[in-house]
Coordinates of C-alpha atoms in Angstrom, one line a residue:
R1 CA -17.5 16.9 20.8
R2 CA -20.6 18.5 19.2
V3 CA -23.4 17.0 17.1
H4 CA -24.4 19.5 14.1
G5 CA -27.0 18.8 11.1
G6 CA -26.9 14.7 12.1
N7 CA -23.2 14.4 11.7
I8 CA -20.5 14.4 14.8
F9 CA -17.9 17.1 14.5
I10 CA -14.8 17.4 16.8
S11 CA -14.3 20.6 17.6
F12 CA -10.8 22.3 17.6
T13 CA -11.4 24.4 20.3
G14 CA -9.2 23.1 23.6
M15 CA -7.2 20.2 22.5
S16 CA -3.8 19.5 23.3
S17 CA -0.7 20.9 21.2
G18 CA 0.1 18.9 18.2
P19 CA -0.2 18.7 14.8
R20 CA -3.6 18.6 12.8
V21 CA -3.3 16.0 10.3
L22 CA -6.1 15.2 7.4
V23 CA -5.5 11.8 5.6
L24 CA -6.9 11.0 2.5
G25 CA -7.7 7.6 1.7
G26 CA -6.9 6.6 5.1
A27 CA -9.1 3.9 5.2
G28 CA -6.6 1.7 3.2
F29 CA -3.7 -1.0 4.0
V30 CA -1.3 2.0 4.5
G31 CA -3.5 4.3 5.6
R32 CA -4.8 2.4 8.8
N33 CA -1.0 1.5 9.9
L34 CA -0.2 5.2 9.8
V35 CA -3.6 6.3 12.1
K36 CA -2.7 3.0 14.2
Y37 CA 1.1 4.9 14.3
L38 CA 0.1 8.2 15.0
V39 CA -2.1 7.4 18.2
D40 CA 0.1 5.0 19.7
N41 CA 2.9 7.5 19.5
Q42 CA 0.5 10.2 20.8
L43 CA 2.0 12.5 17.9
A44 CA -1.6 14.3 16.4
S45 CA -3.8 16.6 18.4
F46 CA -6.4 15.7 15.7
I47 CA -6.7 12.9 12.8
R48 CA -9.4 13.4 10.3
V49 CA -9.7 10.3 7.8
V50 CA -11.5 10.4 4.8
D51 CA -12.3 7.7 2.7
K52 CA -14.8 6.9 0.5
A53 CA -14.9 2.7 2.0
M54 CA -16.8 2.4 5.0
V55 CA -14.4 0.6 8.0
A56 CA -17.1 -1.3 9.0
I57 CA -16.5 -3.2 5.6
S58 CA -13.1 -2.9 5.2
F59 CA -11.5 -5.7 7.1
F60 CA -10.2 -4.3 10.1
S61 CA -8.1 -6.1 12.4
A62 CA -8.7 -5.2 16.1
A63 CA -5.7 -3.3 16.6
H64 CA -6.6 -1.2 13.5
Q65 CA -10.3 -0.5 14.3
A66 CA -9.0 0.3 18.3
A67 CA -6.7 3.1 16.6
F68 CA -10.0 4.8 14.9
E69 CA -12.3 4.6 17.8
S70 CA -9.4 7.0 19.5
P71 CA -11.6 10.4 20.6
I72 CA -9.0 12.1 18.4
V73 CA -9.9 10.4 15.0
Q74 CA -12.8 11.2 13.1
F75 CA -13.5 9.1 9.9
V76 CA -15.2 10.9 7.1
Q77 CA -16.9 9.2 4.6
A78 CA -16.6 11.2 1.0
D79 CA -15.3 10.8 -2.6
L80 CA -12.4 12.6 -3.3
A81 CA -12.8 12.4 -6.6
R82 CA -15.8 14.8 -6.5
P83 CA -15.7 18.4 -5.4
A84 CA -18.4 18.2 -2.9
G85 CA -16.3 15.1 -1.4
V86 CA -13.4 17.4 -0.9
D87 CA -15.2 20.2 0.3
K88 CA -16.1 18.1 2.8
A89 CA -12.6 16.6 3.7
F90 CA -11.7 19.6 4.1
A91 CA -14.2 21.5 5.8
T92 CA -13.8 22.5 9.4
P93 CA -16.7 24.1 11.9
D94 CA -14.1 26.1 13.8
G95 CA -12.5 27.6 10.8
A96 CA -9.3 25.4 12.0
K97 CA -6.3 24.7 9.7
F98 CA -5.0 21.1 9.4
D99 CA -1.2 21.3 9.6
F100 CA -0.6 18.2 7.4
V101 CA -2.5 16.9 4.9
I102 CA -1.5 13.1 3.8
N103 CA -2.4 11.6 0.2
L104 CA -2.7 7.7 -0.2
T105 CA -5.6 7.9 -2.3
T106 CA -5.3 5.1 -4.7
E107 CA -6.1 2.0 -7.1
S108 CA -4.0 -0.3 -5.3
K109 CA -5.2 -3.2 -7.8
F110 CA -3.5 -3.8 -10.9
G111 CA -5.0 -4.7 -14.5
Q112 CA -8.2 -2.3 -13.7
E113 CA -9.6 -0.2 -16.6
E114 CA -7.5 3.4 -17.1
E115 CA -10.8 5.0 -16.1
A116 CA -10.4 3.8 -12.6
Y117 CA -7.2 4.8 -12.3
Q118 CA -8.0 8.4 -13.4
K119 CA -10.5 8.6 -10.9
R120 CA -9.0 7.4 -8.2
V121 CA -5.4 8.8 -8.7
L122 CA -5.3 11.6 -10.8
D123 CA -8.8 13.4 -10.4
V124 CA -8.0 12.9 -6.8
A125 CA -4.9 14.9 -6.9
T126 CA -6.5 17.5 -9.0
L127 CA -9.3 18.2 -6.7
C128 CA -7.2 18.0 -3.4
G129 CA -3.9 19.3 -4.2
P130 CA -5.2 23.1 -5.1
K131 CA -7.5 22.9 -1.8
A132 CA -5.1 22.0 0.3
A133 CA -2.8 25.0 -1.1
Q134 CA -5.5 27.4 -0.7
H135 CA -6.5 25.5 2.7
G136 CA -2.6 27.1 3.7
V137 CA -1.3 23.6 5.1
S138 CA 2.4 23.3 6.2
K139 CA 3.3 19.9 4.0
F140 CA 1.5 18.0 1.8
I141 CA 2.3 14.5 1.3
E142 CA 1.7 12.4 -1.4
V143 CA 2.4 8.8 -1.3
S144 CA 3.4 7.6 -4.9
H145 CA 5.0 4.3 -6.0
A146 CA 8.4 3.5 -6.9
G147 CA 6.9 1.7 -10.3
V148 CA 7.4 5.0 -11.5
Y149 CA 11.1 4.3 -12.8
E150 CA 12.2 2.4 -15.7
P151 CA 12.5 -1.2 -14.4
K152 CA 16.1 -2.1 -14.3
S153 CA 18.3 -4.3 -12.3
K154 CA 20.4 -2.2 -10.8
P155 CA 18.4 0.4 -8.0
S156 CA 16.4 3.0 -8.8
T157 CA 17.3 5.9 -7.1
E158 CA 15.7 9.6 -7.2
V159 CA 17.3 11.0 -10.4
S160 CA 16.6 7.6 -12.0
N161 CA 15.1 7.4 -15.6
L162 CA 11.4 8.0 -14.9
K163 CA 9.3 5.5 -17.4
P164 CA 6.0 3.8 -15.7
W165 CA 5.4 0.3 -16.9
A166 CA 2.3 -0.3 -15.4
L167 CA -0.8 2.3 -15.2
Q168 CA -1.3 2.2 -11.9
A169 CA 2.0 3.9 -11.4
E170 CA 1.7 5.9 -14.6
Y171 CA -0.9 7.6 -13.4
K172 CA 1.0 8.3 -10.0
L173 CA 3.1 9.7 -11.9
R174 CA 1.0 11.7 -13.7
A175 CA -0.6 13.1 -10.2
E176 CA 2.8 14.0 -8.8
R177 CA 3.6 16.1 -11.8
F178 CA 0.1 18.2 -11.4
L179 CA 1.0 18.3 -7.7
A180 CA 4.5 19.7 -8.5
S181 CA 2.6 22.7 -10.8
V182 CA 0.3 23.7 -7.6
P183 CA 1.1 26.8 -6.9
G184 CA 2.0 27.3 -3.0
L185 CA 1.6 24.0 -2.4
P186 CA 4.2 22.7 -0.1
L187 CA 4.7 19.4 -1.4
V188 CA 6.7 16.3 -0.1
I189 CA 6.7 12.9 -3.0
L190 CA 7.3 9.3 -1.4
R191 CA 7.9 6.6 -3.5
P192 CA 7.7 3.2 -1.8
A193 CA 9.1 0.0 -2.8
I194 CA 6.4 -3.0 -2.4
V195 CA 4.9 -2.5 1.0
Y196 CA 4.0 -5.2 2.9
G197 CA 3.1 -5.5 6.7
P198 CA -0.2 -6.3 8.7
G199 CA -3.4 -5.5 6.3
D200 CA -1.3 -6.1 3.4
V201 CA -3.5 -7.4 0.5
N202 CA -2.0 -7.1 -2.9
G203 CA 1.7 -6.5 -2.2
I204 CA 3.4 -9.8 -1.0
T205 CA 0.2 -11.4 0.2
P206 CA -1.0 -13.2 -3.2
R207 CA 2.5 -14.9 -2.8
L208 CA 1.9 -15.8 0.7
I209 CA -1.8 -17.1 -0.6
C210 CA -0.6 -18.9 -3.2
A211 CA 2.0 -21.0 -0.9
R212 CA -1.1 -22.0 1.6
V213 CA -3.0 -23.5 -1.5
Y214 CA 0.2 -25.5 -2.4
V215 CA 0.1 -26.4 1.3
H216 CA -3.4 -27.9 0.6
L217 CA -2.2 -29.7 -3.2
K218 CA 1.0 -30.9 -1.4
E219 CA 3.0 -29.7 -4.4
K220 CA 6.3 -27.6 -5.1
M221 CA 5.2 -24.2 -5.8
L222 CA 6.9 -23.2 -8.9
F223 CA 7.9 -19.3 -9.6
L224 CA 8.6 -18.1 -13.0
W225 CA 11.9 -16.3 -14.5
S226 CA 14.7 -16.7 -11.5
K227 CA 15.6 -16.4 -7.7
D228 CA 17.4 -13.2 -8.4
L229 CA 14.5 -11.0 -9.9
K230 CA 14.0 -8.4 -7.5
I231 CA 10.9 -7.6 -5.6
N232 CA 12.2 -5.0 -3.3
T233 CA 10.2 -4.1 -0.3
V234 CA 9.5 -1.8 2.6
H235 CA 7.5 -2.8 5.6
V236 CA 3.9 -0.4 6.3
H237 CA 5.7 0.5 9.8
D238 CA 8.5 2.0 8.1
V239 CA 6.4 3.4 5.8
S240 CA 4.0 5.7 8.5
R241 CA 7.7 6.6 10.1
A242 CA 8.8 7.9 6.9
I243 CA 5.4 9.8 6.3
W244 CA 5.9 11.4 9.6
H245 CA 9.3 12.3 8.8
A246 CA 8.2 14.2 5.9
C247 CA 5.6 16.4 7.5
L248 CA 8.0 17.4 10.0
N249 CA 11.7 17.3 8.5
L250 CA 11.4 17.1 4.7
P251 CA 11.5 20.6 2.4
P252 CA 9.0 21.0 0.4
S253 CA 9.8 19.9 -3.2
S254 CA 11.4 17.0 -2.1
V255 CA 11.2 13.6 -3.4
F256 CA 12.6 10.4 -1.3
N257 CA 12.5 6.7 -2.2
L258 CA 11.7 3.8 0.8
A259 CA 12.8 0.3 0.2
D260 CA 14.4 -1.4 3.0
K261 CA 18.3 -2.5 2.8
G262 CA 16.6 -6.3 2.3
N263 CA 17.3 -6.2 -1.5
T264 CA 14.2 -8.7 -1.6
T265 CA 14.5 -11.0 -4.4
Q266 CA 12.1 -14.1 -5.9
G267 CA 14.2 -16.1 -4.0
S268 CA 14.9 -14.7 -0.7
L269 CA 11.0 -14.4 -0.5
N270 CA 10.9 -18.0 -1.7
S271 CA 12.9 -19.3 1.4
Q272 CA 10.7 -17.1 4.1
I273 CA 7.9 -18.8 2.2
E274 CA 9.4 -22.6 2.8
V275 CA 10.2 -22.2 6.2
I276 CA 6.6 -20.2 7.4
F277 CA 4.5 -22.8 4.9
G278 CA 6.5 -26.3 5.4
I279 CA 6.7 -26.6 1.1
K280 CA 8.9 -26.9 -1.1
T281 CA 9.6 -24.0 -4.0
G282 CA 11.5 -23.5 -7.3
F283 CA 11.5 -21.7 -10.6
Q284 CA 10.2 -23.1 -14.1
S285 CA 12.3 -24.7 -16.6
M286 CA 13.9 -22.2 -19.4
M287 CA 11.3 -24.1 -21.8
V288 CA 8.5 -22.8 -19.7
N289 CA 9.8 -19.3 -19.1
A290 CA 10.5 -19.0 -22.9
A291 CA 6.6 -20.0 -23.6
A292 CA 5.6 -17.7 -21.1
S293 CA 7.9 -14.8 -22.2
V294 CA 5.5 -14.8 -25.7
A295 CA 1.9 -15.6 -23.9
L296 CA 1.8 -14.0 -20.8
K297 CA -1.7 -13.9 -20.8
L298 CA -2.4 -17.1 -21.4
T299 CA 0.2 -18.2 -18.6
A300 CA -1.7 -15.8 -16.4
E301 CA -4.8 -17.5 -16.9
T302 CA -3.4 -20.9 -16.5
V303 CA -1.2 -19.7 -13.0
N304 CA -5.0 -18.5 -11.9
D305 CA -7.0 -21.3 -13.1
K306 CA -4.9 -23.6 -10.9
H307 CA -4.9 -21.4 -7.4
L308 CA -8.6 -20.0 -7.7
Q309 CA -10.5 -23.0 -7.5
P310 CA -8.6 -24.8 -4.6
W311 CA -8.5 -21.5 -2.2
S312 CA -12.4 -21.4 -2.7
E313 CA -12.6 -24.8 -1.4
L314 CA -9.9 -24.0 1.5
C315 CA -11.6 -20.7 2.4
Q316 CA -15.3 -23.2 2.3
A317 CA -13.7 -25.4 4.1
H318 CA -12.5 -23.2 7.3
N319 CA -15.9 -21.2 7.1
I320 CA -14.7 -18.3 5.6
S321 CA -17.3 -17.1 3.8
S322 CA -15.9 -13.2 2.9
T323 CA -12.5 -12.6 2.4
P324 CA -10.5 -9.5 0.7
L325 CA -7.4 -12.2 0.0
T326 CA -7.2 -13.8 -3.6
P327 CA -4.6 -15.7 -5.3
Y328 CA -5.4 -14.2 -8.4
L329 CA -2.2 -12.5 -9.9
D330 CA -2.5 -10.0 -12.6
I331 CA -0.9 -9.9 -15.7
E332 CA 1.4 -7.2 -15.1
V333 CA 2.3 -9.1 -12.1
L334 CA 3.4 -11.4 -13.9
H335 CA 6.2 -9.6 -15.9
N336 CA 9.7 -10.2 -16.0
K337 CA 11.2 -7.2 -14.9
D338 CA 13.3 -5.9 -11.8
F339 CA 11.3 -3.6 -9.3
A340 CA 14.8 -2.7 -7.7
V341 CA 15.2 0.8 -5.5
D342 CA 17.3 2.5 -3.8
G343 CA 15.5 3.4 -0.3
S344 CA 18.9 5.2 1.1
A345 CA 18.7 9.0 0.4
I346 CA 16.0 9.4 3.2
E347 CA 18.8 8.4 5.7
K348 CA 20.8 10.9 5.3
T349 CA 17.5 13.3 6.7
G350 CA 17.7 11.1 10.0
F351 CA 15.4 8.7 8.8
T352 CA 16.3 4.9 9.7
Y353 CA 14.5 2.0 8.5
E354 CA 13.1 -0.2 12.2
K355 CA 12.5 -3.0 9.8
P356 CA 15.6 -3.6 7.6
E357 CA 14.8 -6.5 5.9
M358 CA 11.7 -8.7 5.1
T359 CA 11.9 -11.4 7.9
V360 CA 10.1 -14.8 8.1
D361 CA 8.7 -13.3 11.7
L362 CA 7.2 -10.2 9.8
L363 CA 5.7 -12.2 7.2
S364 CA 4.3 -14.9 9.8
Q365 CA 3.0 -12.0 11.8
Q366 CA 1.0 -10.7 8.3
V367 CA -0.4 -14.4 8.0
D368 CA -1.0 -14.5 11.9
E369 CA -3.4 -11.5 11.8
F370 CA -5.6 -12.5 8.6
V371 CA -6.0 -16.1 10.3
Q372 CA -6.9 -14.4 13.7
Q373 CA -9.5 -12.2 11.6
G374 CA -10.8 -15.4 10.3
L375 CA -9.6 -14.3 6.8
F376 CA -7.2 -17.0 6.4
P377 CA -7.5 -20.4 6.3
R378 CA -4.8 -22.1 9.2
W379 CA -2.7 -24.9 8.2

């Protein structure tokens, strides 16, 4: 390493052979798992992680923190929605090039103002795509979202109708389309289903938090709609592996979905929640569902009022003063819309899913890590 202008730079000269990787938005849920995967498996010679959020305040687990402390990992704080931040992300003191750029920047929360998605999704793509093409990267991996498809019970393939119903996915689709128009950008797009695993805050975890609330309330947990509503998933380990597979093996201008083979539904998730938390689960009556379908905003407010105060009490009782976890469910999460994704096409390119379905063990590992971090109350 060498120091320049008060900042620590890693000189590329003399580094071991291996790809140089730039991970945009890499302090988030998928990013921290991807970095750990690359470090653990010694797949890269240099990894620069760029994010607006600082690692120290991002609730990293000990395992993720250790990966970021690897000598081949460099963290750079920068706002990728600004040209100066993008210049900082791509600048290398030796003039060396990045082989792969992986864009994980997003606004992962539902229900935000449109301006938030514009800035954190589309503005970043508008600046980083042309910069990567100018940089001469070998591959640009855009991690989008399978919510870009029209919601149907039949699993969406890569050629299904594109009709996002949430702003989050709408802006992801706009970013995809912009990046596809950038001359000379070797773009691969990945569209994962609901991603879960260590560090997941906004995917499956809110339902697990609600389950913990019902342990506290000693009540049966009732979901809206039915057990057959599809909420297809993919483990973050397989997302990380698929990203690297895309870097090495997938051709530019290709699009692939990511979804495990478990065809996760509300019913299958409930069965696992019952085992983990020792509670009973079920579904609301037809009358309640009918009322919710015409007054979903009111329903969301009622659900959140029931969960938020007990969660706060639980955290206080377990001396949890700060946690990114919340049982709050945005109205967009509560819609009666199937999220069904066919993730099989990528398997024809040599990729395999190592976590082919959601299991009690995998969900328990996810919760246990939060408990060990002091972010989730024990029971």
